[in-house]
């Protein structure tokens, strides 16, 4: 049976039961006290002779009451069925719209919205929650489609170059083999780095990691020590400052996050005498990691797209540390996996300011909390 039919039978059954209980009350508290048999009038009524009023006994009342009570119960049953069917249909009408939206979504149309009108009841909350889910799902699918298209384009480039180099090696026997191998090695390294970045991005999105107590200030110092040779090679000065910033998360992923931010700040900097500032701060309920760098003036609309996969603020830097265009995209995925926020702001003097806010860790009470 459908839900509407079940509700209709329930309404009719409750109405019929209420009517039966009402008639039972009449019987129990009224008819049972009326005596049966011939009732004899007393007092003035008896002196009036043959014209005395008729006094019904219990049997007379039952013969008059039972057919009318049965007819009333039949009317209640019909009224309950018809009224219950209409009432159930009206109450379940929002579910029909939600079901239609679900079928649209199942067919691949994620742009459809329910937009249920009326007061904010349980059905309205369900419809609004479903609309929110559809909006997020549509945005996620669009993001994945853009990511797949960009990844295909980025992977196709090194494969096409490799194919060209192999064709040259096959047709031109006099070509310099050493230069060809060096070029193949460079292209292959870039393809491997891109593949590793894609895998890291996938792991961050899956949130498959154990949360531990992490100090962002120590993470920042470790990333700085790792990239200090690159900074010295490019003439960039790194300044690290700030307080202890305890957070809960994956040390490996947070180290990768900080390394990516610091690497971008070093590579996309002034040609000489550039500076990178790394700062950690503590707020009442959050900790923050800020990475700023000098560099070219960046337009706000361009900064807003830097966290998308394969987006670069400038033309591709053709060096050994060029990256694959997934640095900030991976940072955003790691921040999202840690329930944090990422903010990108252009500096007035040129360059970029990246701020990562993560939930602050509760007071460290022992090894058990660290293993949670």
Short mmCIF file of C-alpha atoms in Angstrom, two decimals:
data_model
loop_
_atom_site.label_atom_id
_atom_site.label_comp_id
_atom_site.label_asym_id
_atom_site.label_seq_id
_atom_site.Cartn_x
_atom_site.Cartn_y
_atom_site.Cartn_z
CA UNK A 1 0.00 0.00 0.00
CA UNK A 2 1.07 3.53 -0.66
CA UNK A 3 1.75 5.94 2.18
CA UNK A 4 -1.29 7.96 1.16
CA UNK A 5 -3.55 4.90 1.42
CA UNK A 6 -2.02 3.95 4.78
CA UNK A 7 -2.63 7.44 6.13
CA UNK A 8 -6.20 7.40 4.77
CA UNK A 9 -6.99 4.10 6.48
CA UNK A 10 -5.37 5.38 9.65
CA UNK A 11 -7.47 8.57 9.66
CA UNK A 12 -10.66 6.62 8.93
CA UNK A 13 -9.84 3.97 11.53
CA UNK A 14 -9.17 6.53 14.25
CA UNK A 15 -12.37 8.41 13.38
CA UNK A 16 -14.39 5.19 13.43
CA UNK A 17 -12.82 4.18 16.73
CA UNK A 18 -13.62 7.58 18.24
CA UNK A 19 -17.26 7.26 17.15
CA UNK A 20 -17.50 3.74 18.56
CA UNK A 21 -16.03 4.90 21.86
CA UNK A 22 -18.54 7.75 22.00
CA UNK A 23 -21.45 5.34 21.45
CA UNK A 24 -19.98 3.00 24.05
CA UNK A 25 -19.89 5.88 26.53
CA UNK A 26 -23.57 6.54 25.81
CA UNK A 27 -24.36 2.88 26.49
CA UNK A 28 -22.25 2.55 29.61
CA UNK A 29 -23.23 5.79 31.30
CA UNK A 30 -26.83 6.15 30.10
CA UNK A 31 -28.67 3.14 28.66
CA UNK A 32 -27.42 0.67 31.23
CA UNK A 33 -29.26 2.59 33.95
CA UNK A 34 -32.59 2.42 32.13
CA UNK A 35 -34.57 -0.63 33.39
CA UNK A 36 -35.97 -3.17 31.00
CA UNK A 37 -39.51 -4.51 30.96
CA UNK A 38 -42.82 -2.62 31.48
CA UNK A 39 -42.36 0.70 33.19
CA UNK A 40 -45.27 1.80 35.43
CA UNK A 41 -45.89 5.49 35.97
CA UNK A 42 -46.25 6.73 39.50
CA UNK A 43 -47.85 9.77 41.07
CA UNK A 44 -49.76 12.23 38.91
CA UNK A 45 -48.73 10.43 35.70
CA UNK A 46 -50.60 7.30 36.81
CA UNK A 47 -53.76 9.27 37.58
CA UNK A 48 -53.98 10.60 34.05
CA UNK A 49 -55.41 7.32 32.78
CA UNK A 50 -55.06 6.01 29.22
CA UNK A 51 -53.67 9.31 28.00
CA UNK A 52 -50.58 9.06 30.18
CA UNK A 53 -47.21 9.67 28.40
CA UNK A 54 -45.26 6.71 26.96
CA UNK A 55 -42.22 5.71 29.03
CA UNK A 56 -39.68 3.72 26.92
CA UNK A 57 -37.65 1.00 28.57
CA UNK A 58 -34.13 -0.18 27.70
CA UNK A 59 -35.31 -2.39 24.81
CA UNK A 60 -37.24 0.49 23.29
CA UNK A 61 -34.21 2.77 23.49
CA UNK A 62 -31.95 0.11 21.99
CA UNK A 63 -34.32 -0.42 19.03
CA UNK A 64 -34.35 3.30 18.39
CA UNK A 65 -30.66 3.92 19.12
CA UNK A 66 -28.77 1.02 17.49
CA UNK A 67 -29.85 1.62 13.83
CA UNK A 68 -29.10 5.32 14.11
CA UNK A 69 -25.74 4.55 15.74
CA UNK A 70 -24.87 2.11 12.94
CA UNK A 71 -25.80 4.69 10.32
CA UNK A 72 -23.66 7.27 12.13
CA UNK A 73 -20.71 4.89 12.16
CA UNK A 74 -21.09 4.25 8.42
CA UNK A 75 -21.16 8.00 7.79
CA UNK A 76 -18.07 8.44 9.94
CA UNK A 77 -16.30 5.70 7.98
CA UNK A 78 -17.15 7.27 4.61
CA UNK A 79 -16.23 10.73 5.85
CA UNK A 80 -12.97 9.39 7.28
CA UNK A 81 -12.02 7.67 4.03
CA UNK A 82 -12.83 10.61 1.75
CA UNK A 83 -11.52 13.29 4.08
CA UNK A 84 -8.47 11.22 4.99
CA UNK A 85 -7.62 10.65 1.33
CA UNK A 86 -7.82 14.36 0.55
CA UNK A 87 -5.97 15.36 3.71
CA UNK A 88 -3.21 12.78 3.15
CA UNK A 89 -2.80 13.97 -0.44
CA UNK A 90 -2.45 17.56 0.70
CA UNK A 91 0.02 16.66 3.42
CA UNK A 92 2.13 14.49 1.09
CA UNK A 93 2.19 16.95 -1.80
CA UNK A 94 5.66 18.29 -0.83
CA UNK A 95 7.01 14.75 -0.95
CA UNK A 96 5.89 14.52 -4.57
CA UNK A 97 7.99 17.57 -5.45
CA UNK A 98 10.96 16.14 -3.58
CA UNK A 99 10.55 12.81 -5.37
CA UNK A 100 10.42 14.55 -8.75
CA UNK A 101 13.60 16.47 -7.90
CA UNK A 102 15.27 13.22 -6.90
CA UNK A 103 14.36 11.65 -10.24
CA UNK A 104 15.76 14.70 -12.05
CA UNK A 105 18.99 14.40 -10.07
CA UNK A 106 19.19 10.66 -10.76
CA UNK A 107 18.90 11.36 -14.49
CA UNK A 108 21.90 13.71 -14.31
CA UNK A 109 20.14 17.08 -14.06
CA UNK A 110 21.63 18.69 -10.95
CA UNK A 111 20.46 22.22 -11.73
CA UNK A 112 16.84 21.51 -10.71
CA UNK A 113 15.76 22.94 -7.33
CA UNK A 114 12.64 22.25 -5.27
CA UNK A 115 12.26 25.72 -3.70
CA UNK A 116 9.34 24.57 -1.56
CA UNK A 117 7.12 27.48 -0.43
CA UNK A 118 5.14 27.70 2.77
CA UNK A 119 5.98 27.71 6.48
CA UNK A 120 9.23 26.24 7.75
CA UNK A 121 8.05 22.80 8.81
CA UNK A 122 9.68 19.37 8.49
CA UNK A 123 8.95 19.14 4.76
CA UNK A 124 10.37 22.62 4.13
CA UNK A 125 13.55 21.77 6.06
CA UNK A 126 13.90 18.53 4.09
CA UNK A 127 13.42 20.35 0.77
CA UNK A 128 15.91 23.08 1.71
CA UNK A 129 18.47 20.49 2.80
CA UNK A 130 17.97 18.64 -0.48
CA UNK A 131 18.43 21.88 -2.47
CA UNK A 132 21.65 22.60 -0.56
CA UNK A 133 22.90 19.09 -1.27
CA UNK A 134 22.11 19.47 -4.97
CA UNK A 135 23.93 22.81 -5.11
CA UNK A 136 27.05 21.36 -3.48
CA UNK A 137 26.89 18.26 -5.64
CA UNK A 138 26.53 20.34 -8.79
CA UNK A 139 29.51 22.50 -7.80
CA UNK A 140 31.56 19.40 -6.95
CA UNK A 141 30.74 17.70 -10.25
CA UNK A 142 31.58 20.86 -12.19
CA UNK A 143 34.87 21.14 -10.29
CA UNK A 144 35.70 17.50 -10.99
CA UNK A 145 34.90 17.95 -14.68
CA UNK A 146 37.18 20.98 -14.90
CA UNK A 147 39.84 19.10 -13.00
CA UNK A 148 39.60 16.07 -15.30
CA UNK A 149 39.78 18.27 -18.39
CA UNK A 150 42.76 20.20 -17.05
CA UNK A 151 44.53 17.04 -15.90
CA UNK A 152 44.03 15.46 -19.32
CA UNK A 153 45.44 18.56 -20.97
CA UNK A 154 48.44 18.71 -18.63
CA UNK A 155 49.21 15.00 -19.03
CA UNK A 156 48.77 15.12 -22.79
CA UNK A 157 51.51 17.74 -23.13
CA UNK A 158 54.43 15.64 -21.79
CA UNK A 159 53.13 12.57 -23.60
CA UNK A 160 52.99 14.49 -26.89
CA UNK A 161 56.52 15.81 -26.35
CA UNK A 162 57.77 12.31 -25.55
CA UNK A 163 56.12 10.98 -28.70
CA UNK A 164 57.75 13.71 -30.79
CA UNK A 165 61.19 13.08 -29.30
CA UNK A 166 60.88 9.34 -29.92
CA UNK A 167 59.85 9.99 -33.53
CA UNK A 168 62.89 12.21 -33.96
CA UNK A 169 65.15 9.52 -32.49
CA UNK A 170 63.65 6.90 -34.78
CA UNK A 171 63.89 8.91 -38.01
CA UNK A 172 67.06 10.97 -37.40
CA UNK A 173 69.94 8.61 -36.66
CA UNK A 174 72.45 11.47 -36.52
CA UNK A 175 70.61 13.34 -33.74
CA UNK A 176 72.52 13.99 -30.51
CA UNK A 177 71.49 11.09 -28.27
CA UNK A 178 72.65 12.77 -25.06
CA UNK A 179 70.50 15.86 -25.55
CA UNK A 180 67.56 13.67 -26.54
CA UNK A 181 67.88 11.58 -23.38
CA UNK A 182 68.18 14.69 -21.22
CA UNK A 183 65.05 16.11 -22.77
CA UNK A 184 63.18 12.83 -22.30
CA UNK A 185 64.30 12.71 -18.68
CA UNK A 186 63.01 16.24 -18.06
CA UNK A 187 59.66 15.51 -19.66
CA UNK A 188 59.31 12.20 -17.83
CA UNK A 189 60.15 13.85 -14.49
CA UNK A 190 57.47 16.45 -15.05
CA UNK A 191 54.89 13.74 -15.86
CA UNK A 192 55.85 11.83 -12.70
CA UNK A 193 55.60 14.98 -10.56
CA UNK A 194 52.18 15.68 -11.99
CA UNK A 195 51.02 12.13 -11.26
CA UNK A 196 52.31 12.32 -7.68
CA UNK A 197 50.54 15.64 -7.19
CA UNK A 198 47.28 14.16 -8.47
CA UNK A 199 47.61 11.23 -6.05
CA UNK A 200 48.33 13.58 -3.14
CA UNK A 201 45.30 15.67 -4.06
CA UNK A 202 43.12 12.56 -4.11
CA UNK A 203 44.39 11.41 -0.68
CA UNK A 204 43.73 14.84 0.80
CA UNK A 205 40.15 14.86 -0.54
CA UNK A 206 39.48 11.43 0.99
CA UNK A 207 40.55 12.60 4.50
CA UNK A 208 42.20 9.23 5.12
CA UNK A 209 44.64 10.32 7.80
CA UNK A 210 45.04 10.23 11.58
CA UNK A 211 44.75 13.50 13.48
CA UNK A 212 47.62 14.26 15.84
CA UNK A 213 48.82 17.25 17.83
CA UNK A 214 50.85 19.46 15.48
CA UNK A 215 52.64 22.77 16.09
CA UNK A 216 52.41 24.90 12.96
CA UNK A 217 55.43 26.96 14.04
CA UNK A 218 57.63 23.85 14.02
CA UNK A 219 56.12 22.82 10.66
CA UNK A 220 56.99 26.25 9.26
CA UNK A 221 60.59 25.98 10.50
CA UNK A 222 60.99 22.50 8.99
CA UNK A 223 59.64 23.63 5.61
CA UNK A 224 61.95 26.67 5.70
CA UNK A 225 65.02 24.52 6.35
CA UNK A 226 64.04 22.26 3.45
CA UNK A 227 63.61 25.10 0.93
CA UNK A 228 66.40 27.36 2.19
CA UNK A 229 68.86 26.23 -0.55
CA UNK A 230 66.28 27.08 -3.22
CA UNK A 231 65.69 30.50 -1.65
CA UNK A 232 69.43 31.23 -1.52
CA UNK A 233 69.81 30.15 -5.13
CA UNK A 234 67.12 32.62 -6.22
CA UNK A 235 68.27 35.42 -3.90
CA UNK A 236 65.16 35.29 -1.70
CA UNK A 237 65.23 35.99 2.04
CA UNK A 238 62.91 34.00 4.32
CA UNK A 239 61.80 35.46 7.65
CA UNK A 240 59.99 33.14 10.10
CA UNK A 241 58.24 34.47 13.20
CA UNK A 242 55.25 33.82 15.41
CA UNK A 243 54.04 31.93 18.44
CA UNK A 244 53.35 28.29 19.12
CA UNK A 245 50.32 27.31 17.06
CA UNK A 246 48.91 23.93 18.23
CA UNK A 247 46.46 22.24 15.88
CA UNK A 248 45.05 18.78 15.22
CA UNK A 249 45.87 17.17 11.90
CA UNK A 250 48.23 15.13 9.79
CA UNK A 251 51.86 16.24 10.23
CA UNK A 252 52.75 14.99 6.74
CA UNK A 253 49.88 16.81 5.02
CA UNK A 254 50.41 20.03 6.98
CA UNK A 255 54.12 19.90 6.14
CA UNK A 256 53.22 19.48 2.47
CA UNK A 257 50.80 22.40 2.76
CA UNK A 258 53.46 24.67 4.25
CA UNK A 259 56.10 23.49 1.78
CA UNK A 260 53.81 24.22 -1.18
CA UNK A 261 53.03 27.71 0.09
CA UNK A 262 56.68 28.46 0.76
CA UNK A 263 57.76 27.01 -2.60
CA UNK A 264 55.24 29.18 -4.48
CA UNK A 265 56.34 32.24 -2.50
CA UNK A 266 59.97 31.61 -3.45
CA UNK A 267 59.46 30.78 -7.12
CA UNK A 268 56.89 33.52 -7.84
CA UNK A 269 58.94 36.34 -6.35
CA UNK A 270 61.13 39.21 -7.49
CA UNK A 271 64.09 38.28 -9.74
CA UNK A 272 66.46 39.37 -6.97
CA UNK A 273 66.27 40.60 -3.38
CA UNK A 274 62.87 39.09 -2.83
CA UNK A 275 61.46 38.37 0.61
CA UNK A 276 59.14 35.77 2.08
CA UNK A 277 57.48 36.21 5.49
CA UNK A 278 56.16 33.15 7.33
CA UNK A 279 54.10 33.91 10.44
CA UNK A 280 52.08 31.79 12.85
CA UNK A 281 49.46 33.33 15.15
CA UNK A 282 47.03 32.02 17.76
CA UNK A 283 43.38 33.05 18.08
CA UNK A 284 40.78 32.01 20.69
CA UNK A 285 39.46 29.09 18.63
CA UNK A 286 41.86 28.87 15.69
CA UNK A 287 45.50 29.05 14.68
CA UNK A 288 46.75 30.77 11.56
CA UNK A 289 49.67 30.30 9.19
CA UNK A 290 50.43 33.29 6.95
CA UNK A 291 52.87 33.24 4.03
CA UNK A 292 53.58 36.54 2.27
CA UNK A 293 55.98 37.28 -0.54
CA UNK A 294 57.12 40.18 -2.65
CA UNK A 295 56.47 40.01 -6.35
CA UNK A 296 54.47 41.43 -9.21
CA UNK A 297 51.16 43.21 -8.81
CA UNK A 298 48.29 40.72 -8.93
CA UNK A 299 44.72 41.56 -9.92
CA UNK A 300 42.04 40.51 -7.38
CA UNK A 301 40.07 38.56 -10.02
CA UNK A 302 43.22 36.59 -10.88
CA UNK A 303 43.99 35.83 -7.23
CA UNK A 304 40.50 34.38 -6.78
CA UNK A 305 41.31 31.62 -9.33
CA UNK A 306 44.77 30.64 -8.08
CA UNK A 307 43.47 27.83 -5.86
CA UNK A 308 41.85 26.08 -8.83
CA UNK A 309 43.82 23.16 -10.30
CA UNK A 310 46.37 24.03 -13.00
CA UNK A 311 45.85 27.78 -12.59
CA UNK A 312 48.95 29.97 -12.53
CA UNK A 313 49.20 33.65 -11.71
CA UNK A 314 51.88 34.23 -14.35
CA UNK A 315 53.19 32.45 -17.38
CA UNK A 316 54.69 29.05 -16.67
CA UNK A 317 58.11 29.40 -15.09
CA UNK A 318 60.46 27.25 -17.12
CA UNK A 319 62.89 26.15 -14.42
CA UNK A 320 63.60 22.97 -12.55
CA UNK A 321 61.22 24.16 -9.83
CA UNK A 322 58.33 25.23 -12.04
CA UNK A 323 55.75 22.95 -10.44
CA UNK A 324 52.70 21.42 -12.10
CA UNK A 325 50.01 23.96 -11.23
CA UNK A 326 48.55 21.96 -8.34
CA UNK A 327 50.32 23.66 -5.43
CA UNK A 328 47.50 25.87 -4.16
CA UNK A 329 44.84 23.37 -5.23
CA UNK A 330 46.50 20.78 -3.01
CA UNK A 331 46.78 23.36 -0.23
CA UNK A 332 43.06 24.07 -0.46
CA UNK A 333 42.22 20.35 -0.34
CA UNK A 334 44.41 19.85 2.74
CA UNK A 335 42.86 22.87 4.45
CA UNK A 336 39.37 21.61 3.65
CA UNK A 337 40.24 18.15 4.97
CA UNK A 338 41.33 19.78 8.26
CA UNK A 339 38.07 21.81 8.51
CA UNK A 340 39.94 25.07 7.98
CA UNK A 341 39.77 28.06 5.65
CA UNK A 342 42.13 29.42 3.01
CA UNK A 343 42.35 33.13 2.10
CA UNK A 344 44.31 34.61 -0.82
CA UNK A 345 44.88 38.37 -0.92
CA UNK A 346 47.09 40.46 -3.20
CA UNK A 347 49.57 42.71 -1.39
CA UNK A 348 49.39 46.41 -2.10
CA UNK A 349 53.15 46.53 -2.72
CA UNK A 350 53.05 43.46 -4.98
CA UNK A 351 53.05 39.78 -4.28
CA UNK A 352 50.58 37.54 -2.50
CA UNK A 353 49.41 36.93 1.06
CA UNK A 354 48.10 33.43 1.85
CA UNK A 355 46.44 32.80 5.21
CA UNK A 356 45.45 29.38 6.48
CA UNK A 357 43.13 29.13 9.50
CA UNK A 358 42.81 25.78 11.25
CA UNK A 359 40.82 24.84 14.38
CA UNK A 360 42.97 25.16 17.49
CA UNK A 361 43.83 21.96 19.28
CA UNK A 362 42.41 21.42 22.79
CA UNK A 363 44.89 21.38 25.69
CA UNK A 364 47.25 18.46 25.36
CA UNK A 365 46.46 16.12 28.25
CA UNK A 366 48.53 13.12 27.38
CA UNK A 367 49.36 10.42 24.83
CA UNK A 368 45.75 9.29 24.59
CA UNK A 369 44.67 12.61 23.08
CA UNK A 370 47.55 12.55 20.65
CA UNK A 371 46.43 9.16 19.39
CA UNK A 372 42.77 10.18 18.97
#
